[in-house]
């Protein structure tokens, strides 16, 4: 969940109202936000680096507010204020439209060449005219860009935003891709020119930029944007050129967004990001002079589709109208409001709505900033939020049903109780472990374990799903060696085995495992536990109709001290004294006996 | 144990005990065990044993441990107290006509005694004497003060010496200071000068013979802990799981088969209308399976409908408008939520000839490839409840949640709008924590999206409400555990498991 940090006093000034912390928390909660923390720069520095470092830092009160993952339009002070003001009916929802340049001139163009296809094939751009920066607006502008990069742009892997002073460059602009050795320019905040290859090694040690290098590092071609004079605007997603740096004096801004492959990014996302950025920027830059802003999005070629399928104009700025009935919303939410009142609720959520005059039908206009509204149920949710979740009457559904336990879980629950009564203590171990745990340490070959392997474990602890419960119990013993002996543990839980008959190629298997750890091996103790379990399952000792054990060889167990367990002639597991190598590999020092059986045959 | 650390087997002999008690009877205000030892002429350690035996008899005597320091002669000190100091022994060995120095030096005390006697000016050395250097007395008589002082200490009158003198002797390794532990003994509340042997336990023989009537039983120590019963213990997280199962069963919910940790992306994500480019489907968040890497069997018609609703929309939805790929849906993974099982169950329900309302629940493991910390593990237990019926409202969801949380002892609830890709509306559930004096999140809930339900074939008017929470979090709160590793996994402290109380969630 993204967090936006805003200065409290600026926020209240923009909202035109002061709140107590509790009142503001309440407002956030109703709107679906969370006032996560009340702090200051001074507090943050003192917490992270100590009181001394915090000396002299600002103690202006900061609100840290959690914003839900679908509401990027709220990701800065300006967006937040707009959302809350509309919610409180103090402001009308803004309406955006694409306009032509005021001077009647040609729109700017961004030409995208075929070479970009292999590395970063998509781009959109916009121009903001006539902006006025102040120090605070400038900071907010930069911060918003960074917030978008970190969240919806997924650390620039999906989308990267570049901003440039339009008055120092001239269109049309070219977005292309070249071998890194052929790219040469002076990057932002550097005093000389470098090739792209040199830049990559230069930034290896840069605390901030090094995190983005991997995105293009191993590509044969690097993406690059030039103006008509061959000046480098940016090498996305890494760095801008130095010439075009935005400053406090910048009046006109050229914004470009470049994006990677469309299997990862919704094709509206790039437009959405651009729109959010421009949109919120307008508020940032011109909060009090909203009318005077001219807002343009120009695209010569919109490459939001796969290469070879090029559209020439942006159409996604369009507003969409949905029609739904008041009754639908009332029935789904569980309220009883008139169509007019529902239309009013929706308007407060930036969804301009009016009753159509036909029955209780309501027409709802979905703005292009609300890519999350794709179904009537999304509109229904906004009506419920505006109504206030906590104002809805809570009622018990009349649904009549009879409960059933899952037979396997019922059996497990009953057995657990009696195993504890038999003196064994329940362990709860991880279902994931290392290959070593289920193979080498048990003197088994990993290829013969039928184990399910994980492709992307961050550490060895998560290489495989366990194929038996024994390693977890032995590790539990190892962590508790200081406890008085004997240690008697059990676990009834699932292991995972490959099984081609299943749709996913694997299945769980419910197993019972117990260990006895003491100065003497206690084969008879673990054997006694088997007898007790069978007694509980009402299976008699009998070679054919009941259960019996039979000497067996198993590499995990000490030779001559292992038996296979049969129930009704079918093998269900093993018991015996563990092999000394197994004991030492689990960092244990005493003899140990164990039992491991499948309980599914007893259902 | 309750029987006391001192058994009757080591009881000191009754005669000594009674002598001690008689002695104690005569003194007012008590006596020190060291004095008793001196009076009775036995070693102090014997008296200490007797005191312990008397203590075991109950309130016959009461005692207070004391420690005192006193001076004691060293081995050399004792020799001097008996035979005189080295210098005195040298002096006494010299006849009036003197003694050759080399002869004197052969005496055991020769070297030390010679120099001390010289510095005391008791003797003189005539180096020029014919026949070699010869030692003569210079005074008639001497006073052996070292011996006198040591004898004082030996008689227990070290108080007569000044500290400076004692330290001087200590430096000469003739005296040492020792700490003695002793008892200050006074009469107890049931003081008596005669000993009656007390019994510890009632025996079958006493019952048979009736001899218990004449016996005196040793008082029981009610302050001591009892002996722990020899039994096994259930794991606290599993105890809480049992309670949650119980609550769902009381509410008429049927348990779902969640014994399938490996799931396809199709059931885990696609069927829930979670787009294929959603961040949760990244390698960073989800464990994918390399073997068996792909699922190979899907309900074909249903899969087509899922593909359509994602890529083109339908059922009143705009869809996500992207290129949906079966390859992505086939990828096997460790399920990230039990909602994958809910999806399978709802699909199965939709295949029934006639829809019947259902209430389902499950509590089982889910897996996240997350960054681990004190409250996050790669696997945890998810609790999930699902109700499917015609015409369920958001108000119904809040009503069920209210009933469910009331059974957990939580009555003050409020709901926050939230975002979840497969529910709309989505609500986070908060409860007021009386201890922390603030609202804390206790679960997540929502109404499943039509884009999830309608492709399954569920009738249009059917709503499905659902909620979920983790099992670990309420358990950690219940048992006051801050680090999840102390609760789950092999690093658990078994003592914690042994000691954990039963779980009653509503109290």
mmCIF file of N, CA and C in Angstrom, chain A residues 292-352:
data_model
loop_
_atom_site.group_PDB
_atom_site.id
_atom_site.type_symbol
_atom_site.label_atom_id
_atom_site.label_comp_id
_atom_site.label_asym_id
_atom_site.label_seq_id
_atom_site.Cartn_x
_atom_site.Cartn_y
_atom_site.Cartn_z
ATOM 1 N N UNK A 292 -6.321 29.190 -15.638
ATOM 2 C CA UNK A 292 -5.393 29.733 -16.632
ATOM 3 C C UNK A 292 -4.492 28.665 -17.261
ATOM 4 N N UNK A 293 -4.592 27.457 -16.755
ATOM 5 C CA UNK A 293 -3.672 26.428 -17.252
ATOM 6 C C UNK A 293 -4.135 25.874 -18.590
ATOM 7 N N UNK A 294 -3.195 25.713 -19.477
ATOM 8 C CA UNK A 294 -3.506 25.033 -20.728
ATOM 9 C C UNK A 294 -2.836 23.661 -20.683
ATOM 10 N N UNK A 295 -3.592 22.664 -20.948
ATOM 11 C CA UNK A 295 -3.110 21.302 -20.747
ATOM 12 C C UNK A 295 -3.169 20.527 -22.055
ATOM 13 N N UNK A 296 -2.068 20.013 -22.489
ATOM 14 C CA UNK A 296 -2.032 19.347 -23.791
ATOM 15 C C UNK A 296 -1.496 17.927 -23.667
ATOM 16 N N UNK A 297 -2.079 17.060 -24.422
ATOM 17 C CA UNK A 297 -1.395 15.787 -24.644
ATOM 18 C C UNK A 297 -1.283 15.611 -26.146
ATOM 19 N N UNK A 298 -0.101 15.540 -26.635
ATOM 20 C CA UNK A 298 0.104 15.366 -28.071
ATOM 21 C C UNK A 298 0.836 14.071 -28.323
ATOM 22 N N UNK A 299 0.375 13.358 -29.284
ATOM 23 C CA UNK A 299 1.081 12.147 -29.661
ATOM 24 C C UNK A 299 1.027 12.041 -31.158
ATOM 25 N N UNK A 300 2.172 11.889 -31.730
ATOM 26 C CA UNK A 300 2.155 11.672 -33.171
ATOM 27 C C UNK A 300 1.746 10.231 -33.424
ATOM 28 N N UNK A 301 2.445 9.358 -32.751
ATOM 29 C CA UNK A 301 2.124 7.942 -32.910
ATOM 30 C C UNK A 301 1.889 7.370 -31.518
ATOM 31 N N UNK A 302 0.798 6.709 -31.375
ATOM 32 C CA UNK A 302 0.570 6.064 -30.081
ATOM 33 C C UNK A 302 0.950 4.601 -30.207
ATOM 34 N N UNK A 303 2.047 4.249 -29.579
ATOM 35 C CA UNK A 303 2.496 2.862 -29.701
ATOM 36 C C UNK A 303 2.106 2.146 -28.421
ATOM 37 N N UNK A 304 0.853 2.073 -28.173
ATOM 38 C CA UNK A 304 0.444 1.363 -26.977
ATOM 39 C C UNK A 304 0.046 -0.056 -27.311
ATOM 40 N N UNK A 305 0.111 -0.380 -28.586
ATOM 41 C CA UNK A 305 -0.193 -1.743 -29.004
ATOM 42 C C UNK A 305 1.101 -2.374 -29.486
ATOM 43 N N UNK A 306 1.056 -3.647 -29.761
ATOM 44 C CA UNK A 306 2.258 -4.305 -30.245
ATOM 45 C C UNK A 306 2.709 -3.629 -31.530
ATOM 46 N N UNK A 307 3.996 -3.718 -31.762
ATOM 47 C CA UNK A 307 4.558 -3.096 -32.955
ATOM 48 C C UNK A 307 3.814 -3.570 -34.204
ATOM 49 N N UNK A 308 3.689 -2.697 -35.153
ATOM 50 C CA UNK A 308 2.986 -3.046 -36.385
ATOM 51 C C UNK A 308 1.513 -2.742 -36.294
ATOM 52 N N UNK A 309 1.043 -2.318 -35.146
ATOM 53 C CA UNK A 309 -0.367 -2.007 -34.979
ATOM 54 C C UNK A 309 -0.429 -0.621 -34.370
ATOM 55 N N UNK A 310 -0.176 0.357 -35.197
ATOM 56 C CA UNK A 310 0.023 1.706 -34.697
ATOM 57 C C UNK A 310 -1.239 2.546 -34.865
ATOM 58 N N UNK A 311 -1.628 3.229 -33.826
ATOM 59 C CA UNK A 311 -2.750 4.145 -33.937
ATOM 60 C C UNK A 311 -2.226 5.569 -33.828
ATOM 61 N N UNK A 312 -2.875 6.455 -34.456
ATOM 62 C CA UNK A 312 -2.278 7.776 -34.580
ATOM 63 C C UNK A 312 -2.771 8.770 -33.539
ATOM 64 N N UNK A 313 -3.822 8.486 -32.881
ATOM 65 C CA UNK A 313 -4.327 9.454 -31.909
ATOM 66 C C UNK A 313 -4.696 8.794 -30.585
ATOM 67 N N UNK A 314 -4.661 9.571 -29.560
ATOM 68 C CA UNK A 314 -5.063 9.075 -28.253
ATOM 69 C C UNK A 314 -6.580 9.147 -28.161
ATOM 70 N N UNK A 315 -7.187 8.067 -27.838
ATOM 71 C CA UNK A 315 -8.638 8.117 -27.656
ATOM 72 C C UNK A 315 -8.999 7.842 -26.211
ATOM 73 N N UNK A 316 -8.009 7.369 -25.438
ATOM 74 C CA UNK A 316 -8.313 6.900 -24.094
ATOM 75 C C UNK A 316 -8.608 8.017 -23.100
ATOM 76 N N UNK A 317 -8.508 9.255 -23.532
ATOM 77 C CA UNK A 317 -8.863 10.341 -22.625
ATOM 78 C C UNK A 317 -10.369 10.447 -22.444
ATOM 79 N N UNK A 318 -11.073 9.626 -23.235
ATOM 80 C CA UNK A 318 -12.525 9.761 -23.267
ATOM 81 C C UNK A 318 -13.187 9.460 -21.927
ATOM 82 N N UNK A 319 -14.218 10.196 -21.622
ATOM 83 C CA UNK A 319 -15.094 9.876 -20.494
ATOM 84 C C UNK A 319 -16.063 8.808 -20.968
ATOM 85 N N UNK A 320 -16.523 7.991 -20.056
ATOM 86 C CA UNK A 320 -17.442 6.921 -20.403
ATOM 87 C C UNK A 320 -18.680 7.091 -19.535
ATOM 88 N N UNK A 321 -19.835 6.794 -20.065
ATOM 89 C CA UNK A 321 -21.041 6.904 -19.249
ATOM 90 C C UNK A 321 -21.643 5.523 -19.021
ATOM 91 N N UNK A 322 -21.926 5.228 -17.763
ATOM 92 C CA UNK A 322 -22.594 3.968 -17.421
ATOM 93 C C UNK A 322 -23.980 4.314 -16.893
ATOM 94 N N UNK A 323 -24.933 3.454 -17.222
ATOM 95 C CA UNK A 323 -26.278 3.675 -16.696
ATOM 96 C C UNK A 323 -26.628 2.505 -15.784
ATOM 97 N N UNK A 324 -27.050 2.813 -14.584
ATOM 98 C CA UNK A 324 -27.487 1.725 -13.711
ATOM 99 C C UNK A 324 -28.654 2.211 -12.856
ATOM 100 N N UNK A 325 -29.328 1.258 -12.234
ATOM 101 C CA UNK A 325 -30.536 1.647 -11.509
ATOM 102 C C UNK A 325 -30.245 1.859 -10.030
ATOM 103 N N UNK A 326 -30.993 2.751 -9.428
ATOM 104 C CA UNK A 326 -30.876 2.992 -7.991
ATOM 105 C C UNK A 326 -31.165 1.724 -7.216
ATOM 106 N N UNK A 327 -32.106 0.940 -7.748
ATOM 107 C CA UNK A 327 -32.492 -0.303 -7.087
ATOM 108 C C UNK A 327 -31.299 -1.271 -6.980
ATOM 109 N N UNK A 328 -30.489 -1.334 -8.049
ATOM 110 C CA UNK A 328 -29.314 -2.209 -8.050
ATOM 111 C C UNK A 328 -28.401 -1.863 -6.883
ATOM 112 N N UNK A 329 -28.158 -0.554 -6.744
ATOM 113 C CA UNK A 329 -27.252 -0.127 -5.670
ATOM 114 C C UNK A 329 -27.879 -0.381 -4.296
ATOM 115 N N UNK A 330 -29.131 -0.036 -4.138
ATOM 116 C CA UNK A 330 -29.815 -0.279 -2.863
ATOM 117 C C UNK A 330 -29.762 -1.750 -2.473
ATOM 118 N N UNK A 331 -30.050 -2.634 -3.452
ATOM 119 C CA UNK A 331 -30.107 -4.071 -3.150
ATOM 120 C C UNK A 331 -28.738 -4.638 -2.819
ATOM 121 N N UNK A 332 -27.696 -4.164 -3.533
ATOM 122 C CA UNK A 332 -26.370 -4.733 -3.297
ATOM 123 C C UNK A 332 -25.761 -4.213 -1.993
ATOM 124 N N UNK A 333 -26.047 -2.960 -1.702
ATOM 125 C CA UNK A 333 -25.438 -2.380 -0.500
ATOM 126 C C UNK A 333 -26.268 -2.719 0.745
ATOM 127 N N UNK A 334 -27.590 -2.778 0.543
ATOM 128 C CA UNK A 334 -28.451 -3.005 1.706
ATOM 129 C C UNK A 334 -28.911 -1.686 2.307
ATOM 130 N N UNK A 335 -29.203 -0.706 1.428
ATOM 131 C CA UNK A 335 -29.727 0.586 1.889
ATOM 132 C C UNK A 335 -30.995 0.886 1.094
ATOM 133 N N UNK A 336 -31.630 2.017 1.385
ATOM 134 C CA UNK A 336 -32.851 2.359 0.681
ATOM 135 C C UNK A 336 -32.858 3.862 0.408
ATOM 136 N N UNK A 337 -32.166 4.251 -0.658
ATOM 137 C CA UNK A 337 -32.007 5.663 -0.980
ATOM 138 C C UNK A 337 -32.671 5.961 -2.318
ATOM 139 N N UNK A 338 -33.080 7.207 -2.500
ATOM 140 C CA UNK A 338 -33.671 7.594 -3.783
ATOM 141 C C UNK A 338 -32.571 7.683 -4.832
ATOM 142 N N UNK A 339 -32.987 7.624 -6.102
ATOM 143 C CA UNK A 339 -32.012 7.722 -7.193
ATOM 144 C C UNK A 339 -31.255 9.039 -7.111
ATOM 145 N N UNK A 340 -31.968 10.108 -6.767
ATOM 146 C CA UNK A 340 -31.318 11.421 -6.679
ATOM 147 C C UNK A 340 -30.224 11.403 -5.632
ATOM 148 N N UNK A 341 -30.567 10.819 -4.497
ATOM 149 C CA UNK A 341 -29.588 10.819 -3.411
ATOM 150 C C UNK A 341 -28.389 9.936 -3.776
ATOM 151 N N UNK A 342 -28.633 8.850 -4.505
ATOM 152 C CA UNK A 342 -27.499 7.996 -4.926
ATOM 153 C C UNK A 342 -26.614 8.752 -5.921
ATOM 154 N N UNK A 343 -27.258 9.493 -6.833
ATOM 155 C CA UNK A 343 -26.484 10.283 -7.808
ATOM 156 C C UNK A 343 -25.588 11.279 -7.085
ATOM 157 N N UNK A 344 -26.134 11.841 -6.025
ATOM 158 C CA UNK A 344 -25.358 12.799 -5.236
ATOM 159 C C UNK A 344 -24.169 12.112 -4.544
ATOM 160 N N UNK A 345 -24.432 10.911 -4.011
ATOM 161 C CA UNK A 345 -23.354 10.142 -3.369
ATOM 162 C C UNK A 345 -22.221 9.891 -4.362
ATOM 163 N N UNK A 346 -22.587 9.484 -5.568
ATOM 164 C CA UNK A 346 -21.568 9.134 -6.562
ATOM 165 C C UNK A 346 -20.773 10.362 -6.997
ATOM 166 N N UNK A 347 -21.473 11.491 -7.130
ATOM 167 C CA UNK A 347 -20.793 12.723 -7.534
ATOM 168 C C UNK A 347 -19.712 13.088 -6.517
ATOM 169 N N UNK A 348 -19.994 12.799 -5.265
ATOM 170 C CA UNK A 348 -19.000 13.071 -4.222
ATOM 171 C C UNK A 348 -17.746 12.220 -4.371
ATOM 172 N N UNK A 349 -17.864 11.114 -5.143
ATOM 173 C CA UNK A 349 -16.706 10.247 -5.348
ATOM 174 C C UNK A 349 -16.023 10.553 -6.687
ATOM 175 N N UNK A 350 -16.237 11.752 -7.207
ATOM 176 C CA UNK A 350 -15.674 12.167 -8.506
ATOM 177 C C UNK A 350 -16.293 11.408 -9.683
ATOM 178 N N UNK A 351 -17.431 10.792 -9.456
ATOM 179 C CA UNK A 351 -18.170 10.165 -10.553
ATOM 180 C C UNK A 351 -19.431 11.014 -10.754
ATOM 181 N N UNK A 352 -19.364 12.025 -11.658
ATOM 182 C CA UNK A 352 -20.512 12.904 -11.868
ATOM 183 C C UNK A 352 -21.713 12.083 -12.311
#
